[in-house]
Coordinates of N, CA and C in Angstrom, one line a residue:
M14 N 144.8 63.5 128.7 CA 144.5 62.1 128.4 C 145.8 61.2 129.4
P15 N 144.9 60.5 130.2 CA 146.0 60.1 131.1 C 146.9 59.0 130.2
D16 N 148.2 59.0 130.8 CA 149.2 58.0 130.7 C 148.5 56.6 130.9
L17 N 149.1 55.4 130.1 CA 148.7 54.4 130.3 C 149.3 53.8 131.5
G18 N 150.7 53.7 131.7 CA 151.3 53.6 132.6 C 150.8 54.1 133.8
S19 N 150.0 55.1 134.2 CA 149.0 55.5 135.2 C 148.2 55.2 135.7
C20 N 147.5 54.5 134.5 CA 146.5 53.7 134.9 C 146.2 52.4 135.5
L21 N 147.7 51.9 135.0 CA 147.8 50.2 135.3 C 147.5 49.9 136.7
L22 N 146.6 49.1 136.9 CA 146.2 48.2 138.5 C 147.1 47.5 138.3
N23 N 147.0 46.6 139.7 CA 147.0 45.5 139.8 C 146.4 44.5 139.3
K24 N 146.8 43.3 138.4 CA 146.1 42.7 137.6 C 144.8 42.1 138.4
E25 N 144.4 41.9 139.6 CA 143.8 41.6 140.4 C 142.7 42.8 140.5
D26 N 142.9 44.2 140.1 CA 141.7 45.0 140.2 C 141.1 45.1 138.7
I27 N 141.9 44.8 137.7 CA 141.4 45.0 136.3 C 140.1 43.8 136.4
N28 N 139.2 44.6 136.0 CA 138.2 44.0 135.3 C 137.3 44.3 134.3
I29 N 137.5 43.8 133.1 CA 137.1 44.1 132.0 C 135.7 42.9 131.5
A30 N 134.8 44.1 130.8 CA 134.1 43.4 130.0 C 133.8 43.9 129.0
V31 N 133.7 42.8 127.9 CA 133.8 42.4 126.7 C 132.5 42.4 125.6
V32 N 132.1 43.5 125.2 CA 131.0 43.7 124.4 C 130.9 43.4 123.1
G33 N 130.1 42.3 122.9 CA 130.2 41.7 121.6 C 131.3 40.3 121.3
C34 N 131.0 39.2 121.7 CA 131.6 38.2 121.1 C 131.3 37.1 120.1
G35 N 131.4 38.0 119.0 CA 131.2 37.6 117.5 C 132.5 37.3 116.7
H36 N 132.6 37.4 115.6 CA 133.8 37.2 114.9 C 135.0 37.2 115.5
W37 N 135.2 38.6 116.1 CA 136.4 39.1 116.2 C 136.4 39.2 117.8
G38 N 135.2 39.2 118.5 CA 135.2 39.5 120.1 C 135.5 38.3 120.6
K39 N 135.2 36.8 120.0 CA 135.5 35.8 120.4 C 136.8 35.7 121.2
N40 N 137.8 36.3 120.3 CA 139.2 36.2 120.2 C 139.7 36.9 121.6
L41 N 139.1 38.2 121.6 CA 139.2 39.3 122.6 C 138.4 38.5 124.3
V42 N 137.5 37.8 124.0 CA 136.9 37.3 125.4 C 138.1 36.2 125.7
R43 N 138.6 35.1 124.7 CA 139.6 34.2 125.2 C 140.9 34.8 125.6
N44 N 141.3 36.4 125.5 CA 142.3 36.5 125.3 C 142.3 37.0 127.1
F45 N 141.6 38.0 127.3 CA 140.9 38.6 128.6 C 141.0 37.5 129.9
Y46 N 140.5 36.4 129.2 CA 139.8 35.2 130.4 C 141.4 35.1 130.4
E47 N 142.1 34.5 129.6 CA 143.6 33.6 129.8 C 144.3 34.8 130.7
L48 N 144.0 36.1 130.4 CA 145.0 36.8 131.2 C 144.3 37.1 132.7
G49 N 142.9 36.6 133.0 CA 142.5 36.7 134.6 C 141.9 38.1 134.7
C50 N 141.4 38.3 133.7 CA 140.8 39.9 133.8 C 139.7 40.2 133.3
L51 N 139.1 39.1 132.6 CA 137.5 39.0 131.9 C 136.7 39.2 133.5
G52 N 136.1 40.1 133.3 CA 134.7 40.0 134.6 C 133.1 39.9 133.9
C53 N 132.9 40.3 132.8 CA 131.7 40.0 132.4 C 131.8 39.9 130.7
I54 N 130.7 39.3 130.2 CA 130.5 39.2 128.7 C 129.1 39.6 128.5
C55 N 129.1 40.5 127.6 CA 127.8 40.9 126.9 C 127.8 40.9 125.4
D56 N 126.4 40.1 125.0 CA 126.1 40.0 123.9 C 124.8 39.9 123.5
R57 N 124.4 40.4 122.6 CA 122.4 40.2 122.3 C 122.0 39.0 121.8
S58 N 123.1 38.3 121.2 CA 122.9 37.3 120.2 C 122.9 36.1 121.5
D59 N 121.4 35.3 121.2 CA 121.1 33.9 121.7 C 122.5 32.7 122.1
A60 N 122.4 33.0 120.5 CA 123.5 31.8 119.8 C 124.8 32.3 120.7
S61 N 125.7 33.3 120.7 CA 126.9 33.9 120.9 C 126.7 33.9 122.4
V62 N 125.5 33.9 123.0 CA 125.4 34.2 124.6 C 126.0 32.2 125.1
E63 N 124.9 31.4 124.1 CA 125.0 30.1 124.5 C 126.5 29.2 124.3
Q64 N 127.1 29.4 123.0 CA 128.9 29.6 122.9 C 129.3 29.9 124.0
V65 N 129.4 31.0 124.4 CA 130.2 31.7 125.5 C 129.6 30.9 127.0
E66 N 128.8 31.0 127.3 CA 128.1 30.1 128.2 C 128.4 28.7 128.3
K67 N 129.2 28.0 127.5 CA 129.7 26.7 127.8 C 131.1 26.6 127.5
N68 N 132.0 27.9 127.0 CA 133.7 28.0 127.0 C 133.8 28.8 128.7
Y69 N 133.1 29.5 129.0 CA 133.1 30.1 130.0 C 132.2 30.5 131.0
P70 N 132.0 29.0 132.0 CA 130.8 29.0 132.7 C 130.9 29.9 133.9
N71 N 132.1 30.4 134.2 CA 132.0 31.1 135.6 C 131.9 32.4 135.6
I72 N 132.1 33.4 134.1 CA 131.9 34.3 133.7 C 130.5 34.8 133.8
N73 N 130.3 35.9 134.0 CA 129.1 36.7 134.4 C 128.8 37.0 132.7
I74 N 127.7 36.6 132.4 CA 127.0 36.8 131.0 C 125.4 37.8 131.3
V75 N 125.7 38.5 130.2 CA 124.4 39.6 130.1 C 124.4 40.4 128.6
Q76 N 123.1 40.0 128.2 CA 122.8 40.0 127.1 C 122.3 42.0 127.3
D77 N 122.1 42.7 128.0 CA 121.7 44.0 128.2 C 122.9 45.0 128.3
F78 N 123.4 45.7 127.3 CA 124.7 46.6 127.4 C 124.7 47.4 128.2
D79 N 123.4 48.4 128.9 CA 122.9 49.0 130.3 C 123.7 48.6 131.5
E80 N 123.4 47.2 131.1 CA 123.4 46.4 133.2 C 125.3 46.6 133.1
V81 N 125.9 46.4 132.2 CA 127.6 46.5 132.1 C 127.9 47.6 132.9
L82 N 127.4 48.8 132.3 CA 127.2 50.3 132.8 C 127.3 50.4 134.3
T83 N 126.5 49.8 134.9 CA 125.7 50.0 136.1 C 126.7 49.1 137.2
M84 N 127.8 48.0 136.6 CA 128.2 47.2 137.8 C 129.7 48.1 138.1
D85 N 129.3 48.1 139.4 CA 131.1 48.7 140.0 C 131.9 47.8 139.8
E86 N 132.1 46.5 139.8 CA 133.2 46.3 139.7 C 134.1 46.2 138.3
I87 N 133.3 46.6 137.3 CA 133.8 46.4 136.0 C 134.5 47.8 135.7
N88 N 135.6 47.7 135.4 CA 136.5 49.2 135.1 C 137.0 49.2 134.0
G89 N 136.8 48.6 133.2 CA 136.9 48.8 131.6 C 136.2 47.9 130.9
V90 N 135.7 48.8 129.7 CA 134.8 48.3 128.2 C 135.7 47.7 127.2
V91 N 135.8 46.7 126.6 CA 136.2 46.6 125.4 C 134.8 45.8 124.7
I92 N 135.1 47.1 123.0 CA 133.9 47.1 122.4 C 134.2 46.4 120.7
A93 N 133.7 44.9 121.0 CA 133.8 44.5 119.5 C 132.4 44.0 118.9
T94 N 131.9 45.3 118.5 CA 130.5 45.4 118.2 C 130.5 46.0 116.7
P95 N 129.2 45.6 115.6 CA 129.1 46.5 114.8 C 129.9 47.9 114.6
S96 N 130.5 48.1 113.3 CA 131.1 49.8 113.6 C 130.2 50.7 113.7
S97 N 128.9 50.5 113.4 CA 127.7 51.8 113.2 C 127.3 51.8 115.0
T98 N 128.0 50.8 116.1 CA 127.3 51.3 117.3 C 128.6 51.9 118.3
H99 N 129.8 51.5 117.8 CA 131.2 52.4 118.2 C 130.9 53.4 119.0
Y100 N 130.5 54.6 118.8 CA 130.2 55.9 119.1 C 129.2 55.6 120.3
E101 N 128.5 55.4 120.3 CA 127.2 55.0 121.0 C 127.7 54.4 122.5
L102 N 127.9 53.2 122.2 CA 128.7 52.4 123.0 C 129.9 53.0 124.0
A103 N 130.9 53.7 123.0 CA 131.9 54.0 123.8 C 131.7 55.4 124.8
K104 N 130.8 56.0 124.3 CA 130.2 57.5 124.9 C 129.7 57.0 126.2
K105 N 128.7 56.2 126.2 CA 128.2 55.3 127.3 C 128.7 55.0 128.2
S106 N 129.6 54.2 128.0 CA 131.0 53.7 128.7 C 131.7 54.6 129.4
L107 N 132.7 55.7 128.5 CA 132.9 56.6 129.4 C 132.6 57.4 130.3
L108 N 131.0 58.1 129.6 CA 130.2 59.1 131.0 C 129.6 57.9 131.9
A109 N 129.7 56.6 131.6 CA 129.8 55.8 133.0 C 131.1 55.7 133.9
G110 N 132.1 56.2 133.8 CA 133.3 55.7 134.1 C 134.1 54.8 134.2
K111 N 134.2 54.2 132.8 CA 134.6 52.9 132.3 C 135.8 53.0 131.4
H112 N 137.1 52.9 131.5 CA 137.8 53.1 130.4 C 137.3 51.5 129.1
V113 N 137.9 52.3 128.0 CA 137.4 52.1 126.8 C 138.3 51.5 125.8
Y114 N 138.4 50.4 125.1 CA 138.8 49.8 124.6 C 138.1 49.7 123.1
V115 N 138.1 50.1 121.9 CA 137.1 50.1 121.0 C 137.9 49.5 119.5
E116 N 137.4 48.4 119.1 CA 138.0 47.8 118.0 C 137.9 48.7 116.7
K117 N 138.5 48.9 115.8 CA 138.5 50.2 114.7 C 137.3 50.0 113.9
P118 N 136.6 50.7 113.3 CA 136.8 52.2 113.8 C 136.2 52.5 114.9
L119 N 137.1 54.0 115.3 CA 136.4 54.2 116.5 C 135.3 55.3 116.5
A120 N 135.1 55.5 115.6 CA 133.3 56.5 115.0 C 133.8 56.2 113.6
Q121 N 132.2 56.9 112.7 CA 132.0 56.6 111.7 C 132.2 58.3 111.1
N122 N 132.4 59.4 111.8 CA 132.9 60.0 111.3 C 134.0 60.9 112.6
L123 N 134.8 62.4 111.8 CA 135.4 62.4 112.9 C 134.6 63.8 114.0
K124 N 133.7 63.9 113.7 CA 133.0 64.6 114.8 C 132.7 63.9 116.1
E125 N 132.3 62.6 115.7 CA 132.3 61.7 117.0 C 133.5 60.9 117.5
A126 N 134.7 61.3 116.6 CA 135.9 60.4 117.4 C 136.3 61.8 118.2
E127 N 136.1 63.5 118.0 CA 136.4 64.1 118.6 C 135.9 63.9 120.0
E128 N 134.8 64.0 119.9 CA 133.7 64.2 121.1 C 133.9 62.7 121.9
L129 N 134.3 61.7 121.7 CA 134.8 60.8 122.3 C 135.9 60.9 123.1
H130 N 137.2 61.5 122.4 CA 138.2 62.2 122.8 C 138.1 63.1 123.7
Q131 N 137.4 63.9 123.3 CA 137.2 65.0 124.7 C 136.3 64.2 125.9
I132 N 135.4 63.5 125.8 CA 135.2 63.1 127.1 C 135.9 62.4 127.6
A133 N 136.7 61.4 126.8 CA 138.1 60.4 127.6 C 138.8 61.7 128.5
Q134 N 139.0 63.0 127.9 CA 140.0 63.5 128.5 C 139.3 64.2 129.6
E135 N 138.4 64.8 129.7 CA 137.6 65.5 130.5 C 137.4 64.1 132.1
K136 N 137.3 63.5 131.9 CA 137.0 62.3 132.6 C 138.1 61.4 133.1
N137 N 139.2 62.0 132.3 CA 140.8 61.0 132.8 C 140.6 59.5 132.6
M138 N 139.8 59.4 131.6 CA 139.7 57.8 131.2 C 140.7 57.2 129.5
V139 N 141.2 56.3 130.1 CA 141.7 55.7 128.7 C 140.9 55.4 127.9
L140 N 141.2 55.8 126.5 CA 140.3 55.7 125.3 C 141.5 55.2 124.2
M141 N 141.1 53.8 123.6 CA 141.9 53.0 122.9 C 141.3 52.5 121.8
V142 N 141.8 52.7 120.7 CA 141.3 51.9 119.1 C 142.0 51.1 119.0
G143 N 141.5 49.9 118.8 CA 142.3 48.5 118.3 C 143.3 48.4 117.0
H144 N 144.2 49.4 117.2 CA 144.9 49.2 115.5 C 145.9 48.6 116.0
L145 N 145.9 47.3 116.3 CA 146.9 46.1 116.6 C 148.1 46.2 115.7
L146 N 148.3 46.5 114.5 CA 149.3 46.6 113.6 C 150.0 47.7 114.3
M147 N 149.8 48.7 114.7 CA 150.7 49.8 115.3 C 151.6 49.2 116.4
Y148 N 151.1 48.1 116.9 CA 152.4 47.2 117.9 C 153.4 46.1 117.7
H149 N 152.9 46.1 115.9 CA 153.8 44.9 115.2 C 155.1 45.1 115.1
P150 N 156.0 44.0 115.3 CA 157.3 44.5 114.9 C 157.9 44.7 113.9
A151 N 157.3 43.9 112.8 CA 157.7 44.7 111.6 C 157.3 46.2 111.2
V152 N 155.9 46.1 111.6 CA 155.4 47.9 111.6 C 156.4 48.2 112.1
N153 N 156.9 48.3 113.6 CA 157.8 49.4 113.8 C 159.1 49.6 113.6
K154 N 159.9 48.3 112.8 CA 161.1 48.5 112.4 C 161.0 49.3 111.0
L155 N 159.5 48.9 110.4 CA 159.5 49.8 108.9 C 159.7 51.3 108.9
K156 N 158.8 51.7 110.3 CA 158.8 52.8 111.0 C 160.2 53.7 111.2
S157 N 160.7 52.8 111.7 CA 162.0 53.4 112.4 C 163.1 53.5 111.1
L158 N 162.9 52.4 110.4 CA 163.9 52.6 109.3 C 163.4 53.9 108.4
I159 N 162.1 54.4 108.0 CA 161.6 55.5 107.6 C 161.8 56.7 108.4
E160 N 162.1 57.0 109.7 CA 162.5 58.0 110.5 C 163.8 58.0 110.2
E161 N 164.6 57.1 110.1 CA 166.5 57.3 110.3 C 166.8 57.4 108.8
G162 N 166.0 57.5 107.8 CA 166.2 57.8 106.5 C 166.6 56.7 105.8
E163 N 166.9 55.4 106.1 CA 167.6 54.6 105.6 C 166.8 53.9 104.1
L164 N 165.7 54.0 104.0 CA 165.1 53.8 102.8 C 164.8 54.8 101.8
G165 N 165.8 56.0 102.4 CA 165.4 57.5 101.2 C 164.1 57.8 101.3
E166 N 163.8 58.7 100.8 CA 162.6 59.3 100.8 C 161.7 58.8 100.0
V167 N 160.5 58.6 101.1 CA 159.6 57.8 101.0 C 158.5 58.5 99.5
Q168 N 158.2 58.0 98.5 CA 157.2 58.7 97.3 C 156.4 58.0 97.4
Y169 N 156.0 57.1 97.7 CA 154.3 56.5 98.0 C 154.5 55.0 98.4
I170 N 153.2 54.8 99.0 CA 153.2 53.7 99.3 C 152.4 52.7 98.5
N171 N 152.4 51.2 98.6 CA 151.3 50.5 97.6 C 150.9 49.4 98.9
S172 N 149.6 49.3 98.6 CA 149.1 48.2 99.6 C 148.3 47.3 98.8
D173 N 148.5 45.9 98.6 CA 147.8 44.9 98.1 C 147.0 44.1 99.5
R174 N 145.9 44.4 99.7 CA 145.3 43.4 100.5 C 144.7 42.4 100.0
R175 N 144.9 41.4 100.2 CA 144.9 39.7 100.1 C 144.2 39.0 100.9
N176 N 143.7 39.8 102.3 CA 143.0 39.1 103.0 C 141.5 39.0 102.4
F177 N 140.9 38.0 102.3 CA 139.1 38.3 101.9 C 138.7 38.4 103.2
N178 N 137.7 39.5 103.3 CA 136.8 39.8 104.5 C 135.4 38.9 103.9
R179 N 135.8 37.3 104.8 CA 134.3 36.7 104.8 C 132.9 37.5 105.9
N180 N 133.6 38.7 106.7 CA 132.3 38.7 107.9 C 131.9 39.9 107.2
Q181 N 131.2 39.6 106.5 CA 130.2 40.8 105.7 C 129.1 41.0 106.1
R182 N 128.6 42.3 107.1 CA 127.6 42.8 107.4 C 127.1 44.1 106.3
R183 N 125.8 44.1 107.0 CA 125.3 45.3 106.4 C 125.8 46.8 106.7
D184 N 126.3 46.9 107.7 CA 127.3 48.3 108.3 C 128.7 48.2 107.9
S185 N 129.4 47.3 107.0 CA 130.7 47.3 107.1 C 130.8 47.4 105.1
N186 N 132.5 47.5 105.2 CA 132.8 47.8 103.9 C 134.2 47.6 104.1
A187 N 134.8 48.0 102.8 CA 136.4 47.6 102.9 C 136.8 48.9 103.4
M188 N 136.7 49.8 103.5 CA 137.0 51.2 103.8 C 137.1 50.9 105.4
W189 N 136.1 50.8 105.8 CA 135.8 50.6 107.8 C 136.7 49.2 107.9
D190 N 136.6 48.5 107.5 CA 136.7 46.7 107.7 C 138.1 46.8 107.5
L191 N 138.6 47.2 106.3 CA 140.1 46.2 105.9 C 141.3 47.5 105.3
A192 N 140.9 49.0 104.8 CA 141.6 49.7 104.9 C 142.3 50.6 105.8
P193 N 141.6 50.5 107.1 CA 142.1 50.8 108.2 C 143.7 50.1 108.6
H194 N 144.0 49.1 108.5 CA 145.2 48.0 108.6 C 146.3 48.7 107.8
D195 N 146.0 49.0 106.4 CA 147.2 49.5 105.4 C 147.4 51.2 106.0
F196 N 146.3 52.2 106.6 CA 146.5 53.4 106.5 C 147.4 53.3 108.1

């Protein structure tokens, strides 16, 4: 697997396609747009496409994911679609030579996740999962306190999820959408 530092290009060379611009994807679209590296938006929903066309009139918008894979100028794909599609879209993207950032979960079982990891290694592509809390200063501080023994031997961890998941889809549940934050 390549080191992220070795994959970094000049900002002008980074061209990202965000696939899925619904509940969470719209935030990713906004962020990559503000960073100046949003090259394409892909969503099958007419309503979503209509909304992003208003907000990002100069960005290429497509509804067919396979079209994204044929775009030579796109070198990274961000996947923010329902969990059940993550494996298939990530696999197609890697096989097409695109770096991939996929929202959690990476896949819906270990076999699929291992296959994606293997493809990324073989093709020397970056495969990253959106576990954003891993980079949060409070989480990093807690981790260092545990590693340094400042808290003593950790016996158990209690988590109290207080965020109500309003985005209920047929393919999601608390295990896939909420528990990864705590794990």
